């Protein structure tokens, strides 16, 4: 008995037999909340005549005449419009569209649809990633977002050095990589694609030697083009990590959120390497007035600064920001020890300041009005 379409015929050792049918790509992608092997969520019934619903049985040419205008309308659309429609679909539905006809299959494989790929809604395994890298991800890829299984009950490794090296080789124009809930402790830093300009890590586990690279000092840097670095709730990120990433790259944006291991000593050591920084975000970090002093002394080109969710910033540390003459946006959310007079005094020394955010500072309405009167050119 021949296997049904999409089923694999396994031989010895669990390997597929030659010529056995392989599942389609959309069958490999499962929603993040669906367990492996579980039945897919049933679709809601649709009224007769709706797109995607099988028409009711009819005799003669009545059925064909009824649905002919709809099919003719889709078929008459040019490729450019169909590409726009396919670009609005989720990735799994887009891959399903490749089964409609040869024309749709050709359009689904168009490079324009594979510039920005978001895989975070799906459960991803190493097998799925290898399939996507070999079949769909090419030189047109610009941004890739992937979510691991670090926070799930069944933890599995979906990234490997060989896979990341293949990704960097097949996708030389990959500029933005976002990894969420991934265990990266067994991955060497050298295998990260060198074409990255933006790197985001969210709720990941990283090794202590990351961002340093194991190559000799005379070899090129691991990420020579990296400009934007974003960390969100990565518990292992420490002062040494910040020093490594700042001394080996030319960062323009640095966003650190929930990095409780980062202290004033880490800011002090990394600040001399961050003189070209445009945007700095320090949210829920264990820093005090000393760190703000190093920021004001070294990062004079900052245009946007956020220091929020810290109870250690006082008026004395805020005064150090007067040296940032290029600052346009200042965010001091949930900093409870700042006085209205100190805020006005510092902001009046910043000639380019246009945006000021003070949410969660527990200031009274009278104090807010005083700040607004002292800073007529700022928006709150």
Short mmCIF file of C-alpha atoms in Angstrom, two decimals:
data_model
loop_
_atom_site.label_atom_id
_atom_site.label_comp_id
_atom_site.label_asym_id
_atom_site.label_seq_id
_atom_site.Cartn_x
_atom_site.Cartn_y
_atom_site.Cartn_z
CA UNK A 1 0.00 0.00 0.00
CA UNK A 2 1.51 3.34 -1.05
CA UNK A 3 1.85 6.06 1.63
CA UNK A 4 -0.43 9.05 1.45
CA UNK A 5 0.90 12.34 0.25
CA UNK A 6 2.98 14.13 2.92
CA UNK A 7 3.82 10.88 4.78
CA UNK A 8 7.34 9.46 4.99
CA UNK A 9 8.11 5.81 4.56
CA UNK A 10 10.81 4.88 7.05
CA UNK A 11 13.39 2.18 6.52
CA UNK A 12 15.93 0.74 8.89
CA UNK A 13 17.22 3.07 11.58
CA UNK A 14 14.29 5.45 11.10
CA UNK A 15 15.74 6.96 7.90
CA UNK A 16 13.45 7.75 4.97
CA UNK A 17 13.53 5.26 2.15
CA UNK A 18 14.67 6.46 -1.26
CA UNK A 19 11.77 7.92 -3.21
CA UNK A 20 9.57 8.26 -0.13
CA UNK A 21 7.30 11.28 -0.01
CA UNK A 22 8.40 14.09 2.28
CA UNK A 23 6.09 16.43 4.17
CA UNK A 24 5.49 19.87 2.79
CA UNK A 25 7.17 22.81 4.50
CA UNK A 26 3.91 24.16 5.92
CA UNK A 27 3.35 20.78 7.65
CA UNK A 28 6.65 21.17 9.48
CA UNK A 29 5.67 24.55 10.91
CA UNK A 30 3.45 24.19 13.97
CA UNK A 31 2.14 27.03 16.15
CA UNK A 32 4.19 27.61 19.29
CA UNK A 33 1.39 26.35 21.52
CA UNK A 34 0.87 23.07 19.64
CA UNK A 35 2.59 19.94 20.84
CA UNK A 36 4.40 17.70 18.40
CA UNK A 37 2.11 15.02 17.04
CA UNK A 38 -1.05 16.83 18.13
CA UNK A 39 -3.92 17.26 15.74
CA UNK A 40 -4.06 20.67 14.09
CA UNK A 41 -6.65 23.10 15.30
CA UNK A 42 -9.88 22.56 13.38
CA UNK A 43 -10.88 25.31 11.04
CA UNK A 44 -14.10 27.22 11.55
CA UNK A 45 -16.82 26.27 9.08
CA UNK A 46 -17.34 28.79 6.33
CA UNK A 47 -20.53 29.63 4.48
CA UNK A 48 -20.90 28.18 1.00
CA UNK A 49 -19.32 30.30 -1.67
CA UNK A 50 -16.61 31.82 0.54
CA UNK A 51 -13.03 31.70 -0.67
CA UNK A 52 -11.34 28.50 0.44
CA UNK A 53 -14.64 26.61 1.02
CA UNK A 54 -15.46 23.68 -1.27
CA UNK A 55 -18.63 24.52 -3.24
CA UNK A 56 -21.77 22.44 -2.66
CA UNK A 57 -22.36 19.57 -5.08
CA UNK A 58 -24.19 20.52 -8.23
CA UNK A 59 -25.05 18.95 -11.55
CA UNK A 60 -23.96 19.98 -15.01
CA UNK A 61 -22.23 23.33 -15.47
CA UNK A 62 -24.04 25.20 -12.70
CA UNK A 63 -21.19 24.80 -10.19
CA UNK A 64 -18.49 25.81 -12.65
CA UNK A 65 -20.41 28.89 -13.79
CA UNK A 66 -20.96 29.95 -10.20
CA UNK A 67 -17.29 29.93 -9.25
CA UNK A 68 -15.82 30.85 -12.61
CA UNK A 69 -15.80 34.64 -11.95
CA UNK A 70 -13.95 34.15 -8.66
CA UNK A 71 -11.28 31.89 -10.15
CA UNK A 72 -10.98 34.12 -13.21
CA UNK A 73 -10.51 37.14 -10.93
CA UNK A 74 -7.58 35.55 -9.09
CA UNK A 75 -6.07 34.28 -12.31
CA UNK A 76 -6.31 37.68 -13.97
CA UNK A 77 -4.31 39.45 -11.26
CA UNK A 78 -0.75 40.30 -12.27
CA UNK A 79 2.17 38.76 -10.44
CA UNK A 80 2.96 42.02 -8.65
CA UNK A 81 -0.47 42.13 -6.96
CA UNK A 82 -0.41 38.45 -6.07
CA UNK A 83 3.00 38.97 -4.46
CA UNK A 84 1.49 41.76 -2.37
CA UNK A 85 -1.31 39.45 -1.26
CA UNK A 86 1.09 36.63 -0.40
CA UNK A 87 3.33 38.99 1.56
CA UNK A 88 0.42 39.74 3.93
CA UNK A 89 -0.12 36.08 4.78
CA UNK A 90 1.55 34.27 7.69
CA UNK A 91 4.47 32.11 6.65
CA UNK A 92 2.61 28.83 7.07
CA UNK A 93 -0.34 29.98 4.93
CA UNK A 94 2.05 31.35 2.35
CA UNK A 95 3.69 27.95 2.01
CA UNK A 96 0.27 26.36 1.69
CA UNK A 97 -0.39 28.66 -1.25
CA UNK A 98 2.43 26.96 -3.14
CA UNK A 99 0.15 23.92 -3.56
CA UNK A 100 -2.52 25.82 -5.50
CA UNK A 101 -0.84 25.72 -8.90
CA UNK A 102 2.52 26.05 -10.59
CA UNK A 103 2.18 29.80 -10.90
CA UNK A 104 1.54 30.22 -7.17
CA UNK A 105 4.43 27.90 -6.37
CA UNK A 106 6.72 30.07 -8.47
CA UNK A 107 5.44 33.21 -6.74
CA UNK A 108 5.87 31.74 -3.25
CA UNK A 109 9.53 31.09 -4.08
CA UNK A 110 10.02 34.70 -5.20
CA UNK A 111 12.90 36.39 -3.39
CA UNK A 112 10.75 39.40 -2.50
CA UNK A 113 8.75 37.25 -0.08
CA UNK A 114 11.84 36.03 1.76
CA UNK A 115 13.45 39.30 2.79
CA UNK A 116 11.92 39.43 6.27
CA UNK A 117 11.19 36.03 7.83
CA UNK A 118 9.55 35.78 11.27
CA UNK A 119 9.50 32.26 12.68
CA UNK A 120 8.69 33.22 16.30
CA UNK A 121 5.01 32.10 16.13
CA UNK A 122 6.07 28.52 15.34
CA UNK A 123 7.88 25.68 17.05
CA UNK A 124 11.19 25.39 15.27
CA UNK A 125 13.51 22.40 15.19
CA UNK A 126 16.90 21.91 13.58
CA UNK A 127 15.26 19.90 10.81
CA UNK A 128 12.89 22.73 9.92
CA UNK A 129 15.65 25.33 9.90
CA UNK A 130 17.86 23.19 7.66
CA UNK A 131 14.94 22.72 5.25
CA UNK A 132 14.27 26.48 5.12
CA UNK A 133 17.93 27.32 4.64
CA UNK A 134 18.29 24.87 1.76
CA UNK A 135 14.98 25.56 0.03
CA UNK A 136 13.87 29.14 0.70
CA UNK A 137 16.46 31.35 2.44
CA UNK A 138 18.83 32.88 -0.09
CA UNK A 139 20.74 36.08 -0.73
CA UNK A 140 17.54 38.16 -0.51
CA UNK A 141 17.13 37.51 3.23
CA UNK A 142 17.57 40.68 5.30
CA UNK A 143 15.96 39.85 8.67
CA UNK A 144 15.40 36.55 10.50
CA UNK A 145 13.55 36.04 13.79
CA UNK A 146 13.63 32.64 15.49
CA UNK A 147 12.26 31.44 18.82
CA UNK A 148 13.74 28.45 20.62
CA UNK A 149 12.37 26.12 23.30
CA UNK A 150 14.31 27.31 26.35
CA UNK A 151 11.11 28.16 28.28
CA UNK A 152 9.17 25.05 27.25
CA UNK A 153 8.92 21.67 28.95
CA UNK A 154 10.67 19.85 26.09
CA UNK A 155 14.00 21.61 25.57
CA UNK A 156 15.86 20.83 22.37
CA UNK A 157 18.75 22.41 20.52
CA UNK A 158 17.72 23.92 17.20
CA UNK A 159 20.89 25.87 16.39
CA UNK A 160 24.26 24.37 15.58
CA UNK A 161 27.56 25.82 14.34
CA UNK A 162 27.10 24.11 10.96
CA UNK A 163 23.61 25.57 10.54
CA UNK A 164 24.71 29.11 11.41
CA UNK A 165 27.68 28.84 9.07
CA UNK A 166 25.40 27.62 6.27
CA UNK A 167 23.04 30.50 7.00
CA UNK A 168 25.87 33.01 6.73
CA UNK A 169 27.12 31.47 3.49
CA UNK A 170 23.73 31.22 1.73
CA UNK A 171 22.45 34.56 3.08
CA UNK A 172 25.33 37.05 2.72
CA UNK A 173 22.93 40.00 3.04
CA UNK A 174 21.45 38.97 6.40
CA UNK A 175 21.61 42.16 8.47
CA UNK A 176 19.16 41.59 11.33
CA UNK A 177 19.10 38.46 13.51
CA UNK A 178 16.72 38.09 16.45
CA UNK A 179 17.00 35.05 18.74
CA UNK A 180 14.45 34.49 21.52
CA UNK A 181 14.37 31.80 24.21
CA UNK A 182 17.43 30.08 22.77
CA UNK A 183 20.17 28.18 24.58
CA UNK A 184 23.41 29.45 23.02
CA UNK A 185 25.85 28.10 25.60
CA UNK A 186 27.24 25.41 23.26
CA UNK A 187 27.66 27.71 20.25
CA UNK A 188 30.99 29.42 19.53
CA UNK A 189 30.71 33.13 18.86
CA UNK A 190 32.72 32.76 15.64
CA UNK A 191 29.85 30.95 13.88
CA UNK A 192 27.52 33.98 13.98
CA UNK A 193 27.02 35.37 10.42
CA UNK A 194 29.53 38.17 9.92
CA UNK A 195 27.11 40.24 7.82
CA UNK A 196 24.96 41.23 10.83
CA UNK A 197 24.31 44.89 11.53
CA UNK A 198 21.63 44.34 14.18
CA UNK A 199 21.56 41.56 16.77
CA UNK A 200 18.78 40.97 19.30
CA UNK A 201 18.86 38.45 22.14
CA UNK A 202 15.72 37.99 24.23
CA UNK A 203 15.49 35.57 27.16
CA UNK A 204 18.51 33.58 25.97
CA UNK A 205 21.30 31.73 27.73
CA UNK A 206 24.78 32.74 26.60
CA UNK A 207 28.25 31.44 27.57
CA UNK A 208 30.71 33.47 29.59
CA UNK A 209 33.15 33.82 26.66
CA UNK A 210 30.68 35.16 24.11
CA UNK A 211 31.21 38.42 22.16
CA UNK A 212 34.94 37.85 22.39
CA UNK A 213 35.64 35.26 19.70
CA UNK A 214 38.21 32.51 19.77
CA UNK A 215 40.17 33.72 16.73
CA UNK A 216 43.65 35.26 17.11
CA UNK A 217 43.90 39.02 17.41
CA UNK A 218 45.42 39.43 13.95
CA UNK A 219 42.37 37.94 12.21
CA UNK A 220 39.34 40.10 11.22
CA UNK A 221 36.69 40.79 13.82
CA UNK A 222 33.78 38.38 14.15
CA UNK A 223 31.04 40.98 13.54
CA UNK A 224 32.77 43.87 11.78
CA UNK A 225 29.50 45.50 10.64
CA UNK A 226 27.53 45.26 13.90
CA UNK A 227 25.98 48.64 14.78
CA UNK A 228 22.86 47.86 16.82
CA UNK A 229 22.92 45.54 19.84
CA UNK A 230 19.80 44.74 21.88
CA UNK A 231 19.64 42.59 25.03
CA UNK A 232 16.36 41.79 26.79
CA UNK A 233 16.20 39.65 29.93
CA UNK A 234 19.44 37.72 29.42
CA UNK A 235 20.48 36.86 33.00
CA UNK A 236 24.06 35.84 32.13
CA UNK A 237 24.94 39.16 30.45
CA UNK A 238 27.68 40.70 32.59
CA UNK A 239 30.25 43.49 32.69
CA UNK A 240 32.73 41.37 30.73
CA UNK A 241 30.18 40.78 27.96
CA UNK A 242 29.61 44.52 27.61
CA UNK A 243 33.35 45.18 27.45
CA UNK A 244 33.83 42.48 24.79
CA UNK A 245 31.03 43.69 22.52
CA UNK A 246 31.95 47.38 22.88
CA UNK A 247 35.69 46.92 22.28
CA UNK A 248 35.30 44.72 19.18
CA UNK A 249 32.52 46.64 17.39
CA UNK A 250 31.51 50.20 16.51
CA UNK A 251 28.07 50.35 18.07
CA UNK A 252 25.56 53.10 17.31
CA UNK A 253 22.67 51.65 19.35
CA UNK A 254 22.88 49.80 22.67
CA UNK A 255 19.74 48.64 24.47
CA UNK A 256 20.11 46.69 27.71
CA UNK A 257 17.00 45.61 29.59
CA UNK A 258 16.83 43.35 32.64
CA UNK A 259 20.61 42.84 32.85
CA UNK A 260 20.97 42.85 36.63
CA UNK A 261 24.62 41.69 36.47
CA UNK A 262 25.63 44.94 34.75
CA UNK A 263 27.08 47.39 37.30
CA UNK A 264 28.85 50.75 37.41
CA UNK A 265 32.20 49.01 36.89
CA UNK A 266 30.98 47.57 33.59
CA UNK A 267 29.83 50.99 32.35
CA UNK A 268 33.16 52.51 33.42
CA UNK A 269 35.22 49.99 31.44
CA UNK A 270 33.01 50.03 28.32
CA UNK A 271 32.27 53.79 28.12
CA UNK A 272 35.58 54.75 26.41
CA UNK A 273 34.71 52.34 23.56
CA UNK A 274 31.19 53.76 23.11
CA UNK A 275 32.03 57.33 22.13
CA UNK A 276 30.18 57.01 18.78
CA UNK A 277 26.95 55.80 20.39
CA UNK A 278 23.73 57.51 19.22
CA UNK A 279 21.15 55.67 21.34
CA UNK A 280 21.58 54.17 24.81
CA UNK A 281 18.88 52.38 26.81
CA UNK A 282 19.52 51.12 30.35
CA UNK A 283 16.36 49.58 31.75
CA UNK A 284 16.26 47.61 35.00
CA UNK A 285 20.04 47.66 35.41
CA UNK A 286 21.95 47.78 38.70
CA UNK A 287 23.60 51.17 38.09
CA UNK A 288 24.01 54.29 40.23
CA UNK A 289 25.12 57.90 39.81
CA UNK A 290 28.66 56.72 39.05
CA UNK A 291 27.54 55.05 35.80
CA UNK A 292 25.75 58.24 34.73
CA UNK A 293 28.98 60.15 35.35
CA UNK A 294 30.87 57.89 32.89
CA UNK A 295 28.06 58.23 30.35
CA UNK A 296 28.21 62.02 30.47
CA UNK A 297 32.01 62.03 30.29
CA UNK A 298 32.51 59.68 27.31
CA UNK A 299 29.29 59.42 25.27
CA UNK A 300 28.96 63.04 24.19
CA UNK A 301 27.37 62.15 20.82
CA UNK A 302 24.27 60.59 22.33
CA UNK A 303 21.01 61.72 20.76
CA UNK A 304 18.67 59.45 22.72
CA UNK A 305 19.13 58.30 26.33
CA UNK A 306 16.84 56.20 28.51
CA UNK A 307 17.59 55.39 32.15
CA UNK A 308 14.48 53.82 33.64
CA UNK A 309 13.36 51.49 36.40
CA UNK A 310 16.25 52.37 38.69
CA UNK A 311 15.94 53.65 42.25
CA UNK A 312 19.61 54.62 42.60
CA UNK A 313 19.67 57.66 40.30
CA UNK A 314 19.68 60.94 42.25
CA UNK A 315 19.95 64.64 41.44
CA UNK A 316 23.74 64.47 41.70
CA UNK A 317 23.98 61.83 38.99
CA UNK A 318 21.42 63.61 36.80
CA UNK A 319 23.61 66.71 36.76
CA UNK A 320 26.29 64.74 34.87
CA UNK A 321 24.03 64.66 31.81
CA UNK A 322 24.59 68.37 31.22
CA UNK A 323 27.60 67.47 29.05
CA UNK A 324 25.43 65.73 26.45
CA UNK A 325 24.85 68.74 24.18
CA UNK A 326 23.56 66.61 21.27
CA UNK A 327 20.81 64.92 23.32
CA UNK A 328 17.35 65.15 21.73
CA UNK A 329 15.35 62.57 23.72
CA UNK A 330 15.64 61.87 27.44
CA UNK A 331 13.62 59.19 29.26
CA UNK A 332 13.70 59.00 33.07
CA UNK A 333 10.75 56.71 33.70
CA UNK A 334 10.31 55.22 37.19
CA UNK A 335 13.23 57.15 38.70
CA UNK A 336 11.71 58.08 42.03
CA UNK A 337 14.55 60.11 43.62
CA UNK A 338 14.65 63.00 41.15
CA UNK A 339 13.40 66.46 42.06
CA UNK A 340 11.63 68.83 39.63
CA UNK A 341 14.28 71.55 40.13
CA UNK A 342 17.11 69.18 39.18
CA UNK A 343 15.24 67.98 36.06
CA UNK A 344 14.61 71.53 34.87
CA UNK A 345 18.19 72.62 35.63
CA UNK A 346 19.72 69.79 33.59
CA UNK A 347 17.29 69.99 30.67
CA UNK A 348 17.83 73.73 30.29
CA UNK A 349 21.52 73.04 29.58
CA UNK A 350 20.64 70.72 26.69
CA UNK A 351 20.01 72.96 23.64
CA UNK A 352 18.70 70.20 21.33
CA UNK A 353 16.40 68.44 23.80
CA UNK A 354 12.89 68.09 22.38
CA UNK A 355 11.39 65.03 24.09
CA UNK A 356 11.23 64.32 27.81
CA UNK A 357 9.50 61.31 29.35
CA UNK A 358 8.86 61.17 33.09
CA UNK A 359 6.26 58.42 33.46
CA UNK A 360 6.24 56.70 36.84
CA UNK A 361 8.31 59.36 38.66
CA UNK A 362 5.55 60.01 41.22
CA UNK A 363 5.73 63.75 40.63
CA UNK A 364 2.71 65.81 41.63
CA UNK A 365 0.73 67.81 39.11
CA UNK A 366 2.19 71.05 40.43
CA UNK A 367 5.71 69.73 39.87
CA UNK A 368 4.85 68.60 36.33
CA UNK A 369 3.47 72.03 35.52
CA UNK A 370 6.67 73.59 36.85
CA UNK A 371 8.79 71.39 34.60
CA UNK A 372 6.63 72.17 31.56
CA UNK A 373 6.87 75.89 32.24
CA UNK A 374 10.65 75.69 32.53
CA UNK A 375 10.99 73.65 29.30
CA UNK A 376 8.64 75.23 26.73
CA UNK A 377 10.40 73.57 23.76
CA UNK A 378 10.01 70.01 25.06
CA UNK A 379 7.14 67.62 24.48
CA UNK A 380 6.09 65.33 27.32
#
